[in-house]
């Protein structure tokens, strides 16, 4: 379910961008072709205009010549004594030929004028098309920038939001798990012991009358139970929030924790610290402590070994942690793939690392041991 609306949104945006990019390419083609057409038409128009100018000059010239020819014909026709028949015929032919030529030339002028007007119209139309295409290209460009930038950011933001929501849910889930665990521990440990103590105290009261000699023995047993419960309570308090962590810092808290581990579970943890020890933000210290605690608990629970190695290096800008055992190892893929029946340990580690903007790698395989390496960026406090 999760992630689906975002991937759909991403897909729609991607397809829209592709469609718009295709139209943009087509618009480029249209603009380019139209520009070529504009060039062709305008050079044809120039040629037609030149031709027209030449014809107009020629028509003027011819009109003058024709007028002269008509005057000559009139003169020759009026005076029969001075001009021969041949003269009249020549004058008539000249005038006639010039008239014919003028008619032809005027016809040609008309055709050229028509052509010029037509070309001018086409040119205006083509120029409008180029302008429109260019405007569209720039508008499409704006839309594309918006889609590529703005909407992409939006889907990133949505993704982040979803991740944050998811993380908040797992934090709540982890807190609930932790509370359940504490409740179980109090129920199984101190609560049981106290019930036991109440019973034994009642028994002692009865013994006061019946068999005072046995009271000493009973009180010793009672003392023992109270001591054990005290230990339990201390352990629960330590697990909730190791006070030594607040008082002394990460490395000393870990040293103490590992010491109790050897006593309680027989697991020897070698702890190596490098770099300059310093106090970190208390939430960072607590998160790192929990991470290591989870990893070490897993070694105790699953690795089937009696020793492990924890290395920590504190640098000015980061802290690196390595937790390694040479035990049983496991198939990481099957643990990660199997979401329902798994514990919260590794998931919790991963989430804490993510919350601290860090990175984590798990190297493991059945029979090959397990190595968890973690790197967390720190604000430079040097
Ligand atoms: N150091 C290790 N050696 C061998 N197997 C491990 C180790 N760490 C983890 N595993 C395997 O990975 C699984 C998942 O570990 P995870 O800590 O997430 O859950 P869990 O320990 O089973 O339960 P929880 O931590 O909630 O008590 C374990 O069940 C175990 O099979
Ligand atoms: Mg675990």
Short mmCIF file of C-alpha atoms and ligand atoms in Angstrom, two decimals:
data_model
loop_
_atom_site.label_atom_id
_atom_site.label_comp_id
_atom_site.label_asym_id
_atom_site.label_seq_id
_atom_site.Cartn_x
_atom_site.Cartn_y
_atom_site.Cartn_z
CA UNK A 1 0.00 0.00 0.00
CA UNK A 2 2.50 2.57 1.13
CA UNK A 3 4.46 4.40 -1.50
CA UNK A 4 1.83 3.61 -4.13
CA UNK A 5 0.16 7.03 -4.47
CA UNK A 6 3.60 8.59 -4.77
CA UNK A 7 4.81 6.21 -7.43
CA UNK A 8 1.53 6.79 -9.32
CA UNK A 9 2.01 10.53 -9.02
CA UNK A 10 5.61 10.14 -10.17
CA UNK A 11 4.50 8.07 -13.15
CA UNK A 12 1.81 10.57 -14.15
CA UNK A 13 4.23 13.47 -13.87
CA UNK A 14 6.83 11.54 -15.86
CA UNK A 15 4.36 10.68 -18.63
CA UNK A 16 3.06 14.24 -18.75
CA UNK A 17 6.61 15.55 -19.01
CA UNK A 18 7.35 13.11 -21.83
CA UNK A 19 4.18 14.10 -23.71
CA UNK A 20 4.97 17.78 -23.29
CA UNK A 21 8.56 17.21 -24.39
CA UNK A 22 7.27 15.51 -27.52
CA UNK A 23 4.97 18.46 -28.27
CA UNK A 24 7.85 20.80 -27.59
CA UNK A 25 9.97 18.96 -30.16
CA UNK A 26 7.09 19.22 -32.64
CA UNK A 27 6.76 22.91 -31.91
CA UNK A 28 10.48 23.37 -32.57
CA UNK A 29 10.01 21.60 -35.92
CA UNK A 30 7.04 23.78 -36.80
CA UNK A 31 8.89 26.97 -35.90
CA UNK A 32 11.98 25.86 -37.82
CA UNK A 33 10.06 24.84 -40.97
CA UNK A 34 8.00 28.00 -40.88
CA UNK A 35 11.12 30.12 -40.55
CA UNK A 36 12.57 28.41 -43.65
CA UNK A 37 9.27 29.06 -45.44
CA UNK A 38 9.37 32.72 -44.36
CA UNK A 39 12.85 33.04 -45.88
CA UNK A 40 11.75 31.43 -49.14
CA UNK A 41 8.62 33.55 -49.43
CA UNK A 42 10.38 36.78 -48.59
CA UNK A 43 13.12 36.22 -51.16
CA UNK A 44 10.48 35.35 -53.75
CA UNK A 45 8.64 38.53 -52.76
CA UNK A 46 11.79 40.60 -53.24
CA UNK A 47 12.29 39.06 -56.69
CA UNK A 48 8.66 39.75 -57.64
CA UNK A 49 8.89 43.32 -56.36
CA UNK A 50 12.07 43.92 -58.39
CA UNK A 51 10.45 42.50 -61.49
CA UNK A 52 7.36 44.63 -60.89
CA UNK A 53 9.45 47.79 -60.52
CA UNK A 54 11.26 47.00 -63.78
CA UNK A 55 7.93 46.45 -65.55
CA UNK A 56 6.44 49.65 -64.15
CA UNK A 57 9.43 51.60 -65.53
CA UNK A 58 9.06 49.82 -68.83
CA UNK A 59 5.29 50.50 -68.94
CA UNK A 60 5.97 54.21 -68.34
CA UNK A 61 8.52 54.22 -71.13
CA UNK A 62 6.22 52.34 -73.46
CA UNK A 63 3.26 54.63 -72.63
CA UNK A 64 5.34 57.60 -73.65
CA UNK A 65 6.48 55.88 -76.85
CA UNK A 66 2.92 54.84 -77.66
CA UNK A 67 1.67 58.37 -77.12
CA UNK A 68 4.34 59.67 -79.48
CA UNK A 69 3.40 57.01 -82.04
CA UNK A 70 -0.28 58.01 -81.83
CA UNK A 71 0.59 61.69 -82.33
CA UNK A 72 2.77 60.76 -85.30
CA UNK A 73 -0.06 58.72 -86.83
CA UNK A 74 -2.47 61.62 -86.38
CA UNK A 75 -0.04 64.01 -87.99
CA UNK A 76 0.74 61.70 -90.89
CA UNK A 77 -2.97 60.98 -91.47
CA UNK A 78 -3.86 64.67 -91.51
CA UNK A 79 -1.44 65.80 -94.23
CA UNK A 80 -1.83 63.66 -97.34
CA UNK A 81 0.27 65.94 -99.47
CA UNK A 82 3.40 65.68 -97.41
CA UNK A 83 3.30 61.95 -96.51
CA UNK A 84 3.11 58.93 -98.72
CA UNK A 85 0.85 55.99 -98.13
CA UNK A 86 3.86 54.05 -96.99
CA UNK A 87 4.54 56.67 -94.30
CA UNK A 88 1.01 56.35 -93.03
CA UNK A 89 1.19 52.56 -92.95
CA UNK A 90 4.50 52.63 -91.08
CA UNK A 91 3.12 55.12 -88.52
CA UNK A 92 0.00 53.00 -88.07
CA UNK A 93 1.99 49.75 -87.65
CA UNK A 94 4.30 51.37 -85.12
CA UNK A 95 1.37 52.72 -83.10
CA UNK A 96 -0.46 49.42 -83.30
CA UNK A 97 2.56 47.33 -82.26
CA UNK A 98 3.31 49.64 -79.36
CA UNK A 99 -0.30 49.41 -78.20
CA UNK A 100 -0.22 45.60 -78.31
CA UNK A 101 3.05 45.54 -76.40
CA UNK A 102 1.62 47.95 -73.81
CA UNK A 103 -1.45 45.80 -73.32
CA UNK A 104 0.75 42.72 -72.83
CA UNK A 105 3.01 44.51 -70.41
CA UNK A 106 0.09 45.89 -68.35
CA UNK A 107 -1.33 42.38 -68.18
CA UNK A 108 2.01 41.14 -66.92
CA UNK A 109 2.09 43.98 -64.37
CA UNK A 110 -1.33 42.95 -63.09
CA UNK A 111 -0.25 39.33 -62.71
CA UNK A 112 2.84 40.42 -60.83
CA UNK A 113 0.84 42.73 -58.57
CA UNK A 114 -1.51 39.88 -57.77
CA UNK A 115 1.46 37.61 -57.02
CA UNK A 116 3.06 40.27 -54.81
CA UNK A 117 -0.14 40.75 -52.80
CA UNK A 118 -0.52 37.04 -52.38
CA UNK A 119 3.10 36.64 -51.25
CA UNK A 120 2.75 39.50 -48.79
CA UNK A 121 -0.29 37.85 -47.26
CA UNK A 122 1.47 34.48 -46.96
CA UNK A 123 4.46 36.15 -45.39
CA UNK A 124 2.31 37.84 -42.75
CA UNK A 125 0.56 34.56 -42.00
CA UNK A 126 3.84 32.65 -41.74
CA UNK A 127 5.35 35.30 -39.47
CA UNK A 128 2.35 35.06 -37.15
CA UNK A 129 2.77 31.27 -37.08
CA UNK A 130 6.46 31.62 -36.14
CA UNK A 131 5.57 34.08 -33.37
CA UNK A 132 2.87 31.79 -32.02
CA UNK A 133 5.15 28.74 -32.11
CA UNK A 134 7.89 30.67 -30.29
CA UNK A 135 5.46 31.87 -27.63
CA UNK A 136 4.14 28.33 -27.17
CA UNK A 137 7.67 26.95 -26.91
CA UNK A 138 8.49 29.36 -24.13
CA UNK A 139 5.19 28.64 -22.35
CA UNK A 140 5.77 24.90 -22.65
CA UNK A 141 9.28 25.50 -21.31
CA UNK A 142 7.82 27.17 -18.22
CA UNK A 143 5.40 24.28 -17.71
CA UNK A 144 8.24 21.77 -18.12
CA UNK A 145 10.43 23.58 -15.62
CA UNK A 146 7.55 23.58 -13.20
CA UNK A 147 6.84 19.90 -13.75
CA UNK A 148 10.48 18.91 -13.54
CA UNK A 149 11.22 21.09 -10.55
CA UNK A 150 8.14 21.98 -8.55
CA UNK A 151 6.11 18.83 -8.92
CA UNK A 152 9.15 16.61 -8.61
CA UNK A 153 9.93 18.35 -5.34
CA UNK A 154 6.35 17.83 -4.34
CA UNK A 155 6.57 14.09 -4.83
CA UNK A 156 9.90 14.04 -3.01
CA UNK A 157 8.31 15.97 -0.16
CA UNK A 158 5.36 13.60 -0.13
CA UNK A 159 7.80 10.69 -0.04
CA UNK A 160 9.68 12.22 2.85
CA UNK A 161 6.43 12.90 4.62
CA UNK A 162 5.35 9.32 4.17
CA UNK A 163 8.71 8.11 5.44
CA UNK A 164 8.51 10.37 8.47
CA UNK A 165 5.01 9.12 9.15
CA UNK A 166 6.18 5.55 8.80
CA UNK A 167 9.09 6.23 11.11
CA UNK A 168 6.84 7.88 13.68
CA UNK A 169 4.63 4.78 13.57
CA UNK A 170 7.56 2.46 14.12
CA UNK A 171 8.80 4.62 16.97
CA UNK A 172 5.39 4.34 18.62
CA UNK A 173 5.40 0.61 17.94
CA UNK A 174 8.89 0.27 19.40
CA UNK A 175 7.82 2.24 22.48
CA UNK A 176 4.82 -0.03 22.94
CA UNK A 177 7.05 -3.07 22.61
CA UNK A 178 9.43 -1.62 25.16
CA UNK A 179 6.56 -0.98 27.59
CA UNK A 180 5.28 -4.52 27.09
CA UNK A 181 8.75 -5.84 27.78
CA UNK A 182 9.11 -3.78 30.96
CA UNK A 183 5.63 -4.81 32.13
CA UNK A 184 6.54 -8.46 31.54
CA UNK A 185 9.82 -8.10 33.38
CA UNK A 186 8.16 -6.42 36.37
CA UNK A 187 5.44 -9.03 36.36
CA UNK A 188 7.79 -11.99 36.15
CA UNK A 189 10.43 -10.53 38.47
CA UNK A 190 9.70 -8.03 41.24
CA UNK A 191 5.92 -8.55 41.29
CA UNK A 192 6.29 -12.32 41.78
CA UNK A 193 8.96 -11.81 44.41
CA UNK A 194 6.81 -9.35 46.32
CA UNK A 195 3.88 -11.76 46.36
CA UNK A 196 6.32 -14.32 47.67
CA UNK A 197 7.62 -11.88 50.29
CA UNK A 198 4.10 -11.14 51.53
CA UNK A 199 3.42 -14.88 51.87
CA UNK A 200 6.65 -15.53 53.71
CA UNK A 201 6.13 -12.55 56.03
CA UNK A 202 2.72 -13.96 56.95
CA UNK A 203 4.35 -17.32 57.59
CA UNK A 204 6.93 -15.63 59.88
CA UNK A 205 4.10 -13.99 61.84
CA UNK A 206 2.55 -17.40 62.38
CA UNK A 207 5.90 -18.87 63.41
CA UNK A 208 6.21 -16.19 66.13
CA UNK A 209 3.62 -18.13 68.09
CA UNK A 210 4.27 -21.68 66.95
CA UNK A 211 8.00 -22.13 66.27
CA UNK A 212 10.10 -19.01 66.99
CA UNK A 213 13.29 -21.02 66.36
CA UNK A 214 12.49 -21.25 62.64
CA UNK A 215 12.00 -17.52 62.24
CA UNK A 216 15.70 -16.81 61.73
CA UNK A 217 15.87 -19.27 58.84
CA UNK A 218 12.76 -17.77 57.23
CA UNK A 219 14.03 -14.21 57.63
CA UNK A 220 17.26 -15.18 55.90
CA UNK A 221 15.31 -16.63 52.99
CA UNK A 222 13.21 -13.47 52.93
CA UNK A 223 16.31 -11.31 52.85
CA UNK A 224 17.58 -13.33 49.95
CA UNK A 225 14.36 -12.84 47.99
CA UNK A 226 14.39 -9.08 48.66
CA UNK A 227 18.02 -8.88 47.49
CA UNK A 228 17.23 -10.72 44.29
CA UNK A 229 14.23 -8.46 43.62
CA UNK A 230 16.37 -5.44 44.23
CA UNK A 231 18.77 -6.73 41.59
CA UNK A 232 15.85 -7.24 39.21
CA UNK A 233 14.54 -3.75 39.83
CA UNK A 234 18.00 -2.27 39.28
CA UNK A 235 18.29 -4.17 36.01
CA UNK A 236 14.91 -2.93 34.85
CA UNK A 237 15.85 0.64 35.75
CA UNK A 238 19.16 0.23 33.93
CA UNK A 239 17.43 -1.10 30.85
CA UNK A 240 14.97 1.77 30.88
CA UNK A 241 17.67 4.38 31.05
CA UNK A 242 21.13 3.58 32.31
CA UNK A 243 21.86 6.41 34.75
CA UNK A 244 25.54 5.87 34.28
CA UNK A 245 24.98 6.98 30.69
CA UNK A 246 23.78 10.39 31.85
CA UNK A 247 26.41 10.62 34.58
CA UNK A 248 29.52 9.42 32.76
CA UNK A 249 28.81 9.22 29.04
CA UNK A 250 28.67 6.59 26.39
CA UNK A 251 31.99 4.76 26.64
CA UNK A 252 31.99 4.29 30.46
CA UNK A 253 28.32 3.23 30.38
CA UNK A 254 29.15 0.63 27.74
CA UNK A 255 32.15 -0.63 29.73
CA UNK A 256 29.94 -1.23 32.77
CA UNK A 257 27.24 -2.78 30.70
CA UNK A 258 29.66 -5.24 29.09
CA UNK A 259 31.11 -6.11 32.51
CA UNK A 260 27.67 -7.18 33.77
CA UNK A 261 27.20 -9.13 30.58
CA UNK A 262 30.13 -11.35 31.34
CA UNK A 263 28.87 -11.95 34.87
CA UNK A 264 25.29 -12.58 33.90
CA UNK A 265 25.46 -14.40 30.59
CA UNK A 266 29.04 -15.59 30.29
CA UNK A 267 29.50 -13.58 27.10
CA UNK A 268 32.82 -11.77 27.06
CA UNK A 269 32.74 -8.54 25.10
CA UNK A 270 35.99 -6.87 24.20
CA UNK A 271 35.48 -3.14 23.95
CA UNK A 272 37.94 -0.96 22.04
CA UNK A 273 37.62 2.79 22.01
CA UNK A 274 39.53 5.11 19.67
CA UNK A 275 39.65 8.84 19.35
CA UNK A 276 38.91 11.67 21.72
CA UNK A 277 36.25 10.83 24.25
CA UNK A 278 33.62 13.55 24.65
CA UNK A 279 30.00 13.97 25.62
CA UNK A 280 27.38 13.97 22.90
CA UNK A 281 23.79 15.10 22.86
CA UNK A 282 21.95 12.93 25.40
CA UNK A 283 19.46 11.58 22.84
CA UNK A 284 22.35 10.62 20.54
CA UNK A 285 24.13 8.91 23.43
CA UNK A 286 20.96 7.03 24.37
CA UNK A 287 20.28 5.99 20.76
CA UNK A 288 23.85 4.71 20.29
CA UNK A 289 23.66 2.84 23.57
CA UNK A 290 20.40 1.17 22.52
CA UNK A 291 21.81 0.26 19.13
CA UNK A 292 24.79 -1.47 20.71
CA UNK A 293 22.58 -3.06 23.36
CA UNK A 294 20.29 -4.56 20.68
CA UNK A 295 23.22 -5.85 18.64
CA UNK A 296 24.86 -7.41 21.71
CA UNK A 297 21.55 -8.93 22.84
CA UNK A 298 21.29 -10.56 19.44
CA UNK A 299 24.76 -12.05 19.85
CA UNK A 300 23.74 -13.44 23.24
CA UNK A 301 20.44 -14.71 21.90
CA UNK A 302 21.37 -16.08 18.47
CA UNK A 303 25.10 -16.22 17.72
CA UNK A 304 26.03 -19.15 20.01
CA UNK A 305 29.43 -17.77 20.97
CA UNK A 306 31.04 -16.73 24.21
CA UNK A 307 32.95 -13.71 22.97
CA UNK A 308 32.38 -10.67 20.77
CA UNK A 309 34.16 -7.48 19.80
CA UNK A 310 32.78 -3.93 19.92
CA UNK A 311 34.84 -1.09 18.46
CA UNK A 312 33.99 2.58 18.64
CA UNK A 313 35.82 5.51 17.12
CA UNK A 314 34.87 9.08 17.99
CA UNK A 315 36.06 11.59 15.40
CA UNK A 316 35.28 15.32 15.34
CA UNK A 317 32.64 14.93 12.65
CA UNK A 318 31.43 11.37 13.06
CA UNK A 319 31.32 8.30 15.20
CA UNK A 320 31.82 4.80 13.84
CA UNK A 321 30.78 1.62 15.58
CA UNK A 322 31.59 -1.96 14.71
CA UNK A 323 30.01 -4.95 16.43
CA UNK A 324 31.37 -8.32 15.44
CA UNK A 325 30.91 -11.93 16.45
CA UNK A 326 32.31 -15.10 14.96
CA UNK A 327 29.14 -17.05 15.62
CA UNK A 328 26.34 -18.66 13.72
CA UNK A 329 25.54 -15.83 11.33
CA UNK A 330 22.25 -15.72 9.41
CA UNK A 331 20.65 -15.13 6.06
CA UNK A 332 20.02 -11.40 6.00
CA UNK A 333 17.63 -11.56 3.03
CA UNK A 334 15.30 -14.02 4.65
CA UNK A 335 15.26 -12.03 7.89
CA UNK A 336 14.54 -8.79 6.03
CA UNK A 337 12.02 -10.35 3.66
CA UNK A 338 10.04 -11.93 6.43
CA UNK A 339 8.41 -8.82 7.92
CA UNK A 340 5.76 -10.39 10.14
CA UNK A 341 7.47 -12.98 12.26
CA UNK A 342 10.64 -11.08 13.01
CA UNK A 343 11.75 -9.32 16.11
CA UNK A 344 12.23 -5.61 16.46
CA UNK A 345 15.95 -5.65 17.18
CA UNK A 346 17.43 -5.12 13.73
CA UNK A 347 14.52 -2.94 12.61
CA UNK A 348 15.00 -0.79 15.69
CA UNK A 349 18.73 -0.48 15.02
CA UNK A 350 18.08 0.52 11.44
CA UNK A 351 15.49 3.11 12.43
CA UNK A 352 17.67 4.67 15.08
CA UNK A 353 20.55 4.90 12.60
CA UNK A 354 18.21 6.56 10.10
CA UNK A 355 16.95 9.02 12.69
CA UNK A 356 20.56 10.00 13.32
CA UNK A 357 21.13 10.39 9.55
CA UNK A 358 23.73 7.65 9.71
CA UNK A 359 24.58 4.63 7.63
CA UNK A 360 24.66 0.98 8.55
CA UNK A 361 25.94 -2.21 6.94
CA UNK A 362 25.35 -5.77 8.03
CA UNK A 363 27.78 -8.40 6.86
CA UNK A 364 26.64 -11.88 7.68
CA UNK A 365 25.99 -15.35 6.27
CA UNK A 366 25.13 -18.66 7.92
CA UNK A 367 28.27 -19.99 9.59
CA UNK A 368 30.25 -16.82 8.85
CA UNK A 369 29.57 -14.70 11.94
CA UNK A 370 27.96 -11.27 11.95
CA UNK A 371 29.49 -7.85 11.53
CA UNK A 372 27.43 -4.69 11.93
CA UNK A 373 29.14 -1.43 11.05
CA UNK A 374 27.55 1.93 11.67
CA UNK A 375 28.61 5.47 10.95
CA UNK A 376 26.80 8.46 12.42
CA UNK A 377 27.59 12.07 11.49
CA UNK A 378 28.22 14.39 14.41
CA UNK A 379 28.22 18.13 14.59
CA UNK A 380 31.80 19.26 14.81
CA UNK A 381 32.32 20.24 18.42
CA UNK A 382 36.08 20.69 18.12
N1 LIG B 1 24.52 -11.80 15.83
C1 LIG B 1 23.61 -12.65 15.27
N2 LIG B 1 23.95 -13.95 15.04
C2 LIG B 1 23.07 -14.80 14.48
N3 LIG B 1 21.83 -14.46 14.11
C3 LIG B 1 21.42 -13.20 14.31
C4 LIG B 1 22.29 -12.24 14.91
N4 LIG B 1 21.62 -11.05 14.95
C5 LIG B 1 20.41 -11.29 14.43
N5 LIG B 1 20.27 -12.58 14.04
C6 LIG B 1 19.11 -13.16 13.35
O1 LIG B 1 18.28 -12.13 12.87
C7 LIG B 1 16.98 -12.24 13.38
C8 LIG B 1 16.39 -10.88 13.61
O2 LIG B 1 16.99 -10.23 14.71
P1 LIG B 1 16.15 -9.18 15.54
O3 LIG B 1 17.00 -8.62 16.59
O4 LIG B 1 15.53 -8.24 14.56
O5 LIG B 1 14.98 -10.05 16.16
P2 LIG B 1 15.02 -11.02 17.42
O6 LIG B 1 16.33 -10.93 18.09
O7 LIG B 1 14.62 -12.38 16.92
O8 LIG B 1 13.85 -10.44 18.31
P3 LIG B 1 13.94 -9.17 19.33
O9 LIG B 1 15.21 -8.47 19.04
O10 LIG B 1 12.74 -8.36 19.02
O11 LIG B 1 13.94 -9.74 20.68
C9 LIG B 1 17.10 -13.09 14.60
O12 LIG B 1 15.92 -13.80 14.85
C10 LIG B 1 18.25 -14.01 14.24
O13 LIG B 1 17.80 -15.10 13.49
MG1 LIG B 2 17.12 -9.08 18.69
#
